[in-house]
Coordinates of C-alpha atoms in Angstrom, one line a residue:
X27 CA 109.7 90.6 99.2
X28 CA 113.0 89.0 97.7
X29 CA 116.5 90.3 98.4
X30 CA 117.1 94.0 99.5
X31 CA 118.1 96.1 95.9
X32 CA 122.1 96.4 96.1
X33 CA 123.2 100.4 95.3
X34 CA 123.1 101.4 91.5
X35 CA 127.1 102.2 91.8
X36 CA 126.8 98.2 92.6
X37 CA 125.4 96.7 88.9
X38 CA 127.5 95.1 86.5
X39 CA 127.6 95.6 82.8
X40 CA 124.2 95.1 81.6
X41 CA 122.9 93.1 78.8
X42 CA 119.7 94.4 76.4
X43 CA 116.6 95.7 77.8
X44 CA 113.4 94.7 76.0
X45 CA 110.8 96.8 77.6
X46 CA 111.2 100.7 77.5
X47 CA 109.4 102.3 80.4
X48 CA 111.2 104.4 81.8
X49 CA 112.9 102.6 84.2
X50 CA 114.6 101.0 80.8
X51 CA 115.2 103.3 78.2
X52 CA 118.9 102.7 77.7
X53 CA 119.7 101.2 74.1
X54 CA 120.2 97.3 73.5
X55 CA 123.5 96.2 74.0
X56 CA 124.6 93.4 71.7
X57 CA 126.1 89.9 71.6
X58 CA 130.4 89.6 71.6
X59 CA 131.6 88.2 68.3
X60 CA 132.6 85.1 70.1
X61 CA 129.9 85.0 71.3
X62 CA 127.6 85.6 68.0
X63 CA 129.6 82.8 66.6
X64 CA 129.1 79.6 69.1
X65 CA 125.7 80.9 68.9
X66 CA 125.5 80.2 65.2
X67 CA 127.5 77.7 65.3
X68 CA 126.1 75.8 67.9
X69 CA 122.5 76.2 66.2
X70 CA 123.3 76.0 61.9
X71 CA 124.5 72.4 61.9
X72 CA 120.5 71.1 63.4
X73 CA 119.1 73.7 60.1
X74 CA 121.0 71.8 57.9
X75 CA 119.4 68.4 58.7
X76 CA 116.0 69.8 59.8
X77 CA 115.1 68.2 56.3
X78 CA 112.6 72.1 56.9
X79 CA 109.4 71.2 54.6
X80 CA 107.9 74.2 52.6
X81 CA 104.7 75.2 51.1
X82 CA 103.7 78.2 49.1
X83 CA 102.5 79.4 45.9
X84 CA 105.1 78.4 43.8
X85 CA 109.4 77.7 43.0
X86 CA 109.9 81.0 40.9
X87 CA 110.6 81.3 37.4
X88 CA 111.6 84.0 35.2
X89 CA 111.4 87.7 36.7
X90 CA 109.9 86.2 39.3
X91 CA 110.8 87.4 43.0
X92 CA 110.6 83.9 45.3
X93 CA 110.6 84.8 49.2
X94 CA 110.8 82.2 52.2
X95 CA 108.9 83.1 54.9
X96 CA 109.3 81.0 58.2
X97 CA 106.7 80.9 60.3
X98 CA 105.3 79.6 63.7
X99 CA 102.7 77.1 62.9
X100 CA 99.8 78.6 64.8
X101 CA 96.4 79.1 63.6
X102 CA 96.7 82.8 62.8
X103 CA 99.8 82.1 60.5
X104 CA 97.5 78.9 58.8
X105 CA 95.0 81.8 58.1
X106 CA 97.5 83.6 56.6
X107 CA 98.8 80.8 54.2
X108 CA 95.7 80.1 53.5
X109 CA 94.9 83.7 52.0
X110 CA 98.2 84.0 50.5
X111 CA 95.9 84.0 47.1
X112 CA 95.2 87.4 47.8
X113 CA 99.2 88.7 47.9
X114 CA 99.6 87.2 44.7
X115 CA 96.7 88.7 42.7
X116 CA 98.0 91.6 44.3
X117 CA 101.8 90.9 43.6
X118 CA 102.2 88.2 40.6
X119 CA 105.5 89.3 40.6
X120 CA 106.5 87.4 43.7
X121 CA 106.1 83.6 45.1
X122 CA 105.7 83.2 48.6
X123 CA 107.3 80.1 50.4
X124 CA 106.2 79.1 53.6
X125 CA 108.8 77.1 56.1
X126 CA 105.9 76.6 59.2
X127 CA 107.3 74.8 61.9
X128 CA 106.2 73.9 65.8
X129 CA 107.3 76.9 68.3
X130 CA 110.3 75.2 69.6
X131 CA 111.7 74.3 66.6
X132 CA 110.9 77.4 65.0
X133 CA 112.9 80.0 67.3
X134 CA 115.6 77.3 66.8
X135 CA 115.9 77.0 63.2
X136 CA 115.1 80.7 62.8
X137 CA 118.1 81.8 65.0
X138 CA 120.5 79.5 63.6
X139 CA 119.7 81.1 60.0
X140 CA 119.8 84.4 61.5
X141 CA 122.8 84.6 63.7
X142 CA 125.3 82.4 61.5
X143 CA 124.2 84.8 58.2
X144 CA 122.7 81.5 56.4
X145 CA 120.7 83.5 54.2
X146 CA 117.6 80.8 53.8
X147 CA 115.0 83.1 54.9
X148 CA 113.3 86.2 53.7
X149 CA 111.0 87.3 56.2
X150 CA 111.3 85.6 60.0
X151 CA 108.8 85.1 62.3
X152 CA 111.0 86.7 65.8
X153 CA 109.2 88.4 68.5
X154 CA 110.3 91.3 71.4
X155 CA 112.7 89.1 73.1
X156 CA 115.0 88.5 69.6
X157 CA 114.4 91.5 67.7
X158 CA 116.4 94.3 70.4
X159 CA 119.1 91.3 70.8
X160 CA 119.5 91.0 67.3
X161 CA 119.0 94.5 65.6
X162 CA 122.3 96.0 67.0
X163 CA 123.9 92.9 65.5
X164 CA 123.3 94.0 62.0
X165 CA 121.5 91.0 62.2
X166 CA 117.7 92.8 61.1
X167 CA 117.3 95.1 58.1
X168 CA 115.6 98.6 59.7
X169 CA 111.9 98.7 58.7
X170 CA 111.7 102.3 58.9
X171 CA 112.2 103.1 55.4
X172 CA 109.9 100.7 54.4
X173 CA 107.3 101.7 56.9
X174 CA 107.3 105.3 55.7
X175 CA 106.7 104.4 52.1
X176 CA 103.9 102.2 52.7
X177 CA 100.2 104.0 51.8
X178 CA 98.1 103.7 54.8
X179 CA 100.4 101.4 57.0
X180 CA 99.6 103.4 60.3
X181 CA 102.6 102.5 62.7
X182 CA 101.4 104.4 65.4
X183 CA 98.2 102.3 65.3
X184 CA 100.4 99.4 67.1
X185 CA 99.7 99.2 70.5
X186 CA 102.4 101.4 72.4
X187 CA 104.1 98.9 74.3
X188 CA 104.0 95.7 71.7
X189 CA 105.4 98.6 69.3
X190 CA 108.1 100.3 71.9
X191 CA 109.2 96.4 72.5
X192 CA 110.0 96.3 69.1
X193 CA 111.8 99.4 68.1
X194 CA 115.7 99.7 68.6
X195 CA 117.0 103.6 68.5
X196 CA 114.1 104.9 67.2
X197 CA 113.6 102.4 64.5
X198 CA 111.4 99.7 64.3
X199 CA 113.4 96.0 63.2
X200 CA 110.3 93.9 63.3
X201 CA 106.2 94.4 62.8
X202 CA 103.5 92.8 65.2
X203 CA 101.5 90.7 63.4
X204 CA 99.5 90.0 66.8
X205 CA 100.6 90.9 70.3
X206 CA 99.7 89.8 73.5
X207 CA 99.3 89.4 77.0
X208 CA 98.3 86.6 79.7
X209 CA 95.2 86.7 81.3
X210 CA 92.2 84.0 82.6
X211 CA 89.7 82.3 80.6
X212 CA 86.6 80.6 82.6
X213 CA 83.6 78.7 82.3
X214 CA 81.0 81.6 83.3
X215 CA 78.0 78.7 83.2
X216 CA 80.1 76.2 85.5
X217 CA 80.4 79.0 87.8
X218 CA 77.2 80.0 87.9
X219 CA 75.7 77.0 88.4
X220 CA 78.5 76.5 91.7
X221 CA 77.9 79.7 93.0
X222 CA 81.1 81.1 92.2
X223 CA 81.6 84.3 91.6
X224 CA 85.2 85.5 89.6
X225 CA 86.7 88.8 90.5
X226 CA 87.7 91.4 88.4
X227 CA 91.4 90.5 89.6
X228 CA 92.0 87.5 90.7
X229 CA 94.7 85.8 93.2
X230 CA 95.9 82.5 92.8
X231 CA 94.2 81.6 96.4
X232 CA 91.1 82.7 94.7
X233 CA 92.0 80.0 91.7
X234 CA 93.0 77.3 93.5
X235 CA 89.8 77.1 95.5
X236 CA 87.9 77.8 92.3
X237 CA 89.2 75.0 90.8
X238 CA 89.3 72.8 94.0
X239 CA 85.7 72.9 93.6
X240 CA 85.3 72.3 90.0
X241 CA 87.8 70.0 89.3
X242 CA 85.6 66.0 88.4
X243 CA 88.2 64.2 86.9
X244 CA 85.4 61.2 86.3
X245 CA 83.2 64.0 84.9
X246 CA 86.2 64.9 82.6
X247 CA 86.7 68.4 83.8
X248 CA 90.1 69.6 84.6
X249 CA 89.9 72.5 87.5
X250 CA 91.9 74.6 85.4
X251 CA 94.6 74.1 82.7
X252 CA 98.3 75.6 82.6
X253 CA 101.2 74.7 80.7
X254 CA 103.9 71.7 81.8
X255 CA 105.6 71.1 78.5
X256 CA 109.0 72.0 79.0
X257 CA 110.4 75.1 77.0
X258 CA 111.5 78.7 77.5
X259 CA 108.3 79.6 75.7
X260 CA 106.3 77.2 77.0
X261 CA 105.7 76.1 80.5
X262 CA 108.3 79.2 81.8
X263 CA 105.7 81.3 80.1
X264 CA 103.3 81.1 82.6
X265 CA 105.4 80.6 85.4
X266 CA 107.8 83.4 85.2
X267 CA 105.3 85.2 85.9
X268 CA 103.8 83.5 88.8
X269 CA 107.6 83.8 90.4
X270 CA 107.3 87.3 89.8
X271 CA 104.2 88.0 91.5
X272 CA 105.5 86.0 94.3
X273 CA 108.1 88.2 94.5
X274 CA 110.8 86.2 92.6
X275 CA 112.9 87.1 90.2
X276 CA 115.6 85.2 87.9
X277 CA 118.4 87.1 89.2
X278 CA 119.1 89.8 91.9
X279 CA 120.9 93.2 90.7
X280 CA 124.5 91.8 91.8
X281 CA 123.2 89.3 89.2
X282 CA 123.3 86.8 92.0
X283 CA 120.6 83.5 90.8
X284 CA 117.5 83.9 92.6
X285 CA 116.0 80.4 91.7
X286 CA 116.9 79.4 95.1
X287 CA 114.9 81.8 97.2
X288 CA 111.9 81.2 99.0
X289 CA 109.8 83.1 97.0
X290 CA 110.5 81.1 93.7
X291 CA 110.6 78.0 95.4
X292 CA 106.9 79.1 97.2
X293 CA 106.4 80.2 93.5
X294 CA 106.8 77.1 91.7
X295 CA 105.8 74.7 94.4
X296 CA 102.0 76.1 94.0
X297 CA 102.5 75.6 90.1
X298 CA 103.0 72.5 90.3
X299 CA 101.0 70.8 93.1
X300 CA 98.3 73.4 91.3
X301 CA 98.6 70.7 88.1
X302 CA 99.0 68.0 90.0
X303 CA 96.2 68.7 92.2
X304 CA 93.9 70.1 89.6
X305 CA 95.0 70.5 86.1
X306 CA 94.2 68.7 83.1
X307 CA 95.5 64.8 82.3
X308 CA 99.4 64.7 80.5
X309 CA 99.8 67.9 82.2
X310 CA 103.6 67.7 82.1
X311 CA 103.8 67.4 78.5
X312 CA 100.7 70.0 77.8
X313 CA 101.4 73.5 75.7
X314 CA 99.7 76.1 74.5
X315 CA 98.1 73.9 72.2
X316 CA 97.4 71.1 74.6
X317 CA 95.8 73.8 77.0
X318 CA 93.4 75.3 74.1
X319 CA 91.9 71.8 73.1
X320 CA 91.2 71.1 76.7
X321 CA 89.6 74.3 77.3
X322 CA 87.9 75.2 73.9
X323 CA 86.6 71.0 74.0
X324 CA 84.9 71.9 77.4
X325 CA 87.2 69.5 79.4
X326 CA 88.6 72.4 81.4
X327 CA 86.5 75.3 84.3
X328 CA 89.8 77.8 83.8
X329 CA 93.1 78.4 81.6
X330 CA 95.6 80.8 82.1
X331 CA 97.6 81.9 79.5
X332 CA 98.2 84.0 76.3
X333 CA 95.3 86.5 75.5
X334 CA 96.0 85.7 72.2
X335 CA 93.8 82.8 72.8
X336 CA 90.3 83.9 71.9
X337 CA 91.1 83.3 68.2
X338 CA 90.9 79.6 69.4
X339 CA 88.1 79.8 72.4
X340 CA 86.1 82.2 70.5
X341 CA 85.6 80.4 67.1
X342 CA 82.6 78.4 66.8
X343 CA 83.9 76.4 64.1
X344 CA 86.1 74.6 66.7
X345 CA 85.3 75.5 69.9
X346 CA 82.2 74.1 71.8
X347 CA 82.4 76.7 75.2
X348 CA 81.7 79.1 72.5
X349 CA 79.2 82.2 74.5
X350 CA 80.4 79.8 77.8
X351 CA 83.2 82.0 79.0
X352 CA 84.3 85.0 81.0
X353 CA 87.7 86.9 81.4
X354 CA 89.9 88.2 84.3
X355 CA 93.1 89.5 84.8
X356 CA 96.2 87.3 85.2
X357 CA 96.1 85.7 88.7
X358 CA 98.6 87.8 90.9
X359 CA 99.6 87.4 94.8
X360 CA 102.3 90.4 95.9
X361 CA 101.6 92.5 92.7
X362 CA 98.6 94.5 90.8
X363 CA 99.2 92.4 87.6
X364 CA 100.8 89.2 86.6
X365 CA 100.6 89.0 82.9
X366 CA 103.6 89.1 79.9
X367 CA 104.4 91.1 77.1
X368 CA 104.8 89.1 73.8
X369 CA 104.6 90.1 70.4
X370 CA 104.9 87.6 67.4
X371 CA 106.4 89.9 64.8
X372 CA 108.0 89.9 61.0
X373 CA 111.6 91.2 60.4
X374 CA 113.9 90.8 57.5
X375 CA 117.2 89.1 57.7
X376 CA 119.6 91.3 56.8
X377 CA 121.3 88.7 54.5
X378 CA 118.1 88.4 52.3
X379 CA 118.9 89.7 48.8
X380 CA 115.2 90.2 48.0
X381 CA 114.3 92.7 51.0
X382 CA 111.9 95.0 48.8
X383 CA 109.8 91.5 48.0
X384 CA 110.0 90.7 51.2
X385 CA 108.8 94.2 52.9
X386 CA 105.6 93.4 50.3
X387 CA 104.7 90.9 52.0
X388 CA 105.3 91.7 55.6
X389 CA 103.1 94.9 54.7
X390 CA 100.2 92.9 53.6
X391 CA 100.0 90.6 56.6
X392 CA 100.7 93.6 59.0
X393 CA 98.7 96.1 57.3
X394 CA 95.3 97.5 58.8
X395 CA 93.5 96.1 55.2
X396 CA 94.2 92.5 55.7
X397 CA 92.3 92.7 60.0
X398 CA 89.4 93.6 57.6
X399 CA 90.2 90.5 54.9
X400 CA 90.9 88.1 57.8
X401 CA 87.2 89.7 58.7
X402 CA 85.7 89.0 55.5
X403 CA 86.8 85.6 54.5
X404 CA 87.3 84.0 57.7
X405 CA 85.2 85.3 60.1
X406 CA 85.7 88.4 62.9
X407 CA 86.8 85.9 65.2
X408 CA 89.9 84.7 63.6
X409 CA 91.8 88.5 63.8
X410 CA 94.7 88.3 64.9
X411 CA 94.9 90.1 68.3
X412 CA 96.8 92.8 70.6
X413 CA 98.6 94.3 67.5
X414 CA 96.7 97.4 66.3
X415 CA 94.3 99.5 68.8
X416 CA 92.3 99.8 65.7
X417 CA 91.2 96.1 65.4
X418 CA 89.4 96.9 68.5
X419 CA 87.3 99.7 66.6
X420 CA 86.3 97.4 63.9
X421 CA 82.3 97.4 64.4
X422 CA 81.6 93.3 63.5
X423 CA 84.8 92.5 66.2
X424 CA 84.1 95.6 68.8
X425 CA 80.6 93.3 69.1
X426 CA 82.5 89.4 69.2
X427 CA 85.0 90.8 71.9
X428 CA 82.8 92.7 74.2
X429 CA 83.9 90.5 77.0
X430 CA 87.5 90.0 76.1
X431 CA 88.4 93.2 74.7
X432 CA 88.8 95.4 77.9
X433 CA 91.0 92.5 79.8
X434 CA 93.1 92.1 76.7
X435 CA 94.3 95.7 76.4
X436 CA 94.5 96.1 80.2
X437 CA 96.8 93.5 80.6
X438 CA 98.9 94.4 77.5
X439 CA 99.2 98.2 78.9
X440 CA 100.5 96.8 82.1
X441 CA 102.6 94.5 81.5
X442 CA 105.6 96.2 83.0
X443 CA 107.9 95.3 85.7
X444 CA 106.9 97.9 87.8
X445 CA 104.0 96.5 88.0
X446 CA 104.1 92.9 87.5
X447 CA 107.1 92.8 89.7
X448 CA 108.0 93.4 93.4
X449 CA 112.1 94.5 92.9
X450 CA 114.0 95.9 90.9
X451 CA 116.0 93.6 88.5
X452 CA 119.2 94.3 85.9
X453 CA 117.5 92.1 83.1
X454 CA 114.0 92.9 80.9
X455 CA 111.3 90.1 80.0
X456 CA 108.3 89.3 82.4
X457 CA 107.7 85.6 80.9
X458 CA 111.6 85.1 79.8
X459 CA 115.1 86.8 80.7
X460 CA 116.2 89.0 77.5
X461 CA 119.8 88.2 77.2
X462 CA 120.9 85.5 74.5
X463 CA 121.4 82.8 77.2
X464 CA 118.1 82.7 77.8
X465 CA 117.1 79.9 75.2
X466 CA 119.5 77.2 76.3
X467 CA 119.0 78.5 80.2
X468 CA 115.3 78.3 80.0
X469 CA 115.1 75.3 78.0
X470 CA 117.0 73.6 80.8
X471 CA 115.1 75.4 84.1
X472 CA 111.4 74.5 81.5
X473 CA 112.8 70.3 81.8
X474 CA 113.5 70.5 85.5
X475 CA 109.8 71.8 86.0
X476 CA 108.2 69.8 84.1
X477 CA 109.9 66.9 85.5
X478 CA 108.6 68.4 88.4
X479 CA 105.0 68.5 87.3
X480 CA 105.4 64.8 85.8
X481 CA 106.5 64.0 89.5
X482 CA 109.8 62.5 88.4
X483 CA 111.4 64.5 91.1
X484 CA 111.1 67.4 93.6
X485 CA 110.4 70.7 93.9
X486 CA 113.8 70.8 95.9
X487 CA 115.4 69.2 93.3
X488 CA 114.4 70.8 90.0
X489 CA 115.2 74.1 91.9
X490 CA 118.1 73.1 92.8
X491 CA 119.6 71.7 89.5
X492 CA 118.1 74.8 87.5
X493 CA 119.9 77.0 90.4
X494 CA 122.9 75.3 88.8
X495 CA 122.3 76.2 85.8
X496 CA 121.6 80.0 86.5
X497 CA 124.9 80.3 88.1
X498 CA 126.8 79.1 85.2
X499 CA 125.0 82.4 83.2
X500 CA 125.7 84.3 85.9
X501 CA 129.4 84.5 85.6
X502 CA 128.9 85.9 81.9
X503 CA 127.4 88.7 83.5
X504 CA 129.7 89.6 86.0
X505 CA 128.8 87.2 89.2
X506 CA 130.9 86.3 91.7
X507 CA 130.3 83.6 93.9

């Protein structure tokens, strides 16, 4: 599969590794000045006239300690807002304020703060493809100190590889609040009553026939559901990794672009004719959001995507497919897995000037006492997944995730490019590319495919502009022509 692997003598300079099997243990690299600085640059002037709305427990008065805190507005970081009541009784020395904003705006805003020093934040929502890019910067304040004080924090409780993602020289720069991986979420009654029967590990040939067979758009069910809306973290979620178990791959270890080979294009040509074939309506402009109403409304038989999604399937106070559904492994076709590695963490800015206030509260959200509060107030279901193993002992949600539980950590333990990928590559990231291009790269390849999907042009076409695109990155890297 893919291009023979050039000689080791052959690679260029390398940029930061994420992932640290052992096939990647060398130590993040980090960003040029020049480079740091068009990339604050280029972002702090859209902070300044986000107009970024905040809500929280108060401005701060007196000795008061006021943190900001942005945040991804997904449902687990709602249930935290919505027990901030419990910080404070606990800390009435220090005001929370929440900046919550959609995903893509949210790694935008967050790195133009970060990277240009703004200083607006206290505590950032980043994940494993920021936090080994940005640590070596000086960018991230080491948590280690922190961690070692805090009664009963339990780092090595973190699942090993969400936590190995996250740690730069031995040091941790950002906490999981809840990891994940990708896996498959299906209608076990529609099944049942069509005769199907879904394997353990699934192939995409196995999917596509599945939800041949299922798919009644007059009915309104969708034969499965997968993300189209364009974005780095959205649509090339998924997809990276169906080019890599294709045997695809971003670029080659000359750091040649690979978007042009016939394994990416195979890759995303079955993506795409698989939603335009079978996936749900507005398919093109559907995220992770999209995907979980259609599913978790019943209007879908499959969805692949983030594990984290059982917080949303499994909740009976919003879900009607509730005791409905099974879990598999990530669809693969040339490899044994085909899932991601993400981790939505909490690091500290290292221009925050109230970094003790701010460690207070990223302890209490990441802390083993607040899985059982979450537990308590809100129900097992809401936890926030994939972060500590010992969620997984908790006796009320050992019972709610009997099905999802095993798939979950499977996927998470595997999700490695040895085995999620068929060559060797000079980059980490399964679902992205860690180097700092990435964002503006992937944004642009995430629009050419969902063009794609919206059937505003080709296959052909959106591989060959994004192609484009890849070579210009390339060149940073060392790539000749």
């Amino acid at each position: 599969m893919g291009r023979p692997r050039p000689p080791r003598t052959s690679r260029p300079p390398q940029p930061p590794r994420t992932s640290r099997s052992p096939r990647a243990s060398r130590p993040p690299g980090t960003i040029s000045p020049s480079r740091r600085s068009v990339l604050g640059a280029g972002l702090t002037a859209g902070l300044a006239s986000a107009g970024l709305a905040a809500c929280g427990s108060g401005s701060g008065s007196g000795d008061r300690d006021s943190i900001v805190v942005a945040i991804v507005s997904n449902p687990q970081m709602q249930d935290a807002i919505s027990l901030i009541d419990h910080f404070t009784e606990q800390h009435p020395d220090i005001d929370v304020r929440f900046v919550s904003l959609p995903e893509n705006e949210a790694r935008a805003k967050i790195t133009a703060s970060v990277a240009s020093g703004g200083g607006e934040f206290d505590v950032v929502m980043i994940s494993n493809y920021e936090t080994p890019l940005w640590a070596p910067n000086g960018w991230l304040t080491d948590l280690e100190p922190y961690i070692a004080k805090t009664d009963g924090y339990q780092p090595d409780d973190f699942v090993p590889t969400i936590k190995d993602a996250l740690t730069v020289d031995g040091s941790m720069y950002s906490v999981p609040f809840y990891g994940e991986s990708a896996f498959l979420v299906y209608r076990e009654d529609l099944f049942e009553e069509a005769g199907l029967e879904m394997p353990t590990h699934p192939s995409w040939d196995d999917l596509r026939s599945f939800a041949s067979t299922l798919h009644d758009p007059e009915g309104g069910m969708s034969g499965i559901a997968l993300r189209g809306l364009a974005g780095w973290g959205e649509n090339l979620a998924p997809m990276s990794t169906v080019i890599n178990t294709f045997g695809g791959c971003w670029f080659d270890m000359d750091w040649a672009p690979s978007l042009d080979s016939p394994e990416v294009h195979d890759a995303v040509s079955m993506y795409v004719d698989t939603l335009r074939s079978y996936g749900q309506p507005g398919a093109a402009t559907s995220g992770f959001g999209e995907c979980l109403t259609q599913f978790s409304q019943g209007n879908a038989a499959m969805w692949f995507d983030a594990s984290s999604m059982v917080s949303g399937v499994e909740n009976p106070s919003s879900s009607t497919v509730v005791g409905k559904t099974g879990y598999a492994l990530g669809p693969t076709l040339e490899t044994p897995y085909a899932g991601w590695l993400y981790a939505w963490s909490l690091a500290i800015p290292e221009t925050s000037q109230k970094k003790d206030a701010a460690w207070e509260f990223i302890a209490w959200m990441t802390h083993p006492d607040y899985f059982q509060l979450v537990g308590e107030e809100l129900g097992w279901e809401a936890l926030p997944p994939g972060s500590r193993l010992s969620t997984y002992e908790i006796p009320e949600y050992a019972e709610l995730s009997e099905n999802y539980a095993e798939p979950t950590l499977d996927s998470m333990e595997n999700a490695t490019q040895e085995n999620s990928m068929t060559q060797e590559v000079p980059y980490d990231g399964l679902q992205n590319v860690v180097i700092p291009e990435f964002q503006d790269l992937g944004t642009r390849v995430g629009q050419q495919f969902s063009a794609a999907i919206a059937g505003q042009k080709s296959v052909d076409e959106a591989l060959e502009q994004s192609q484009g695109f890849a070579e210009s990155v390339a060149r940073t890297y060392g790539w000749e022509g």
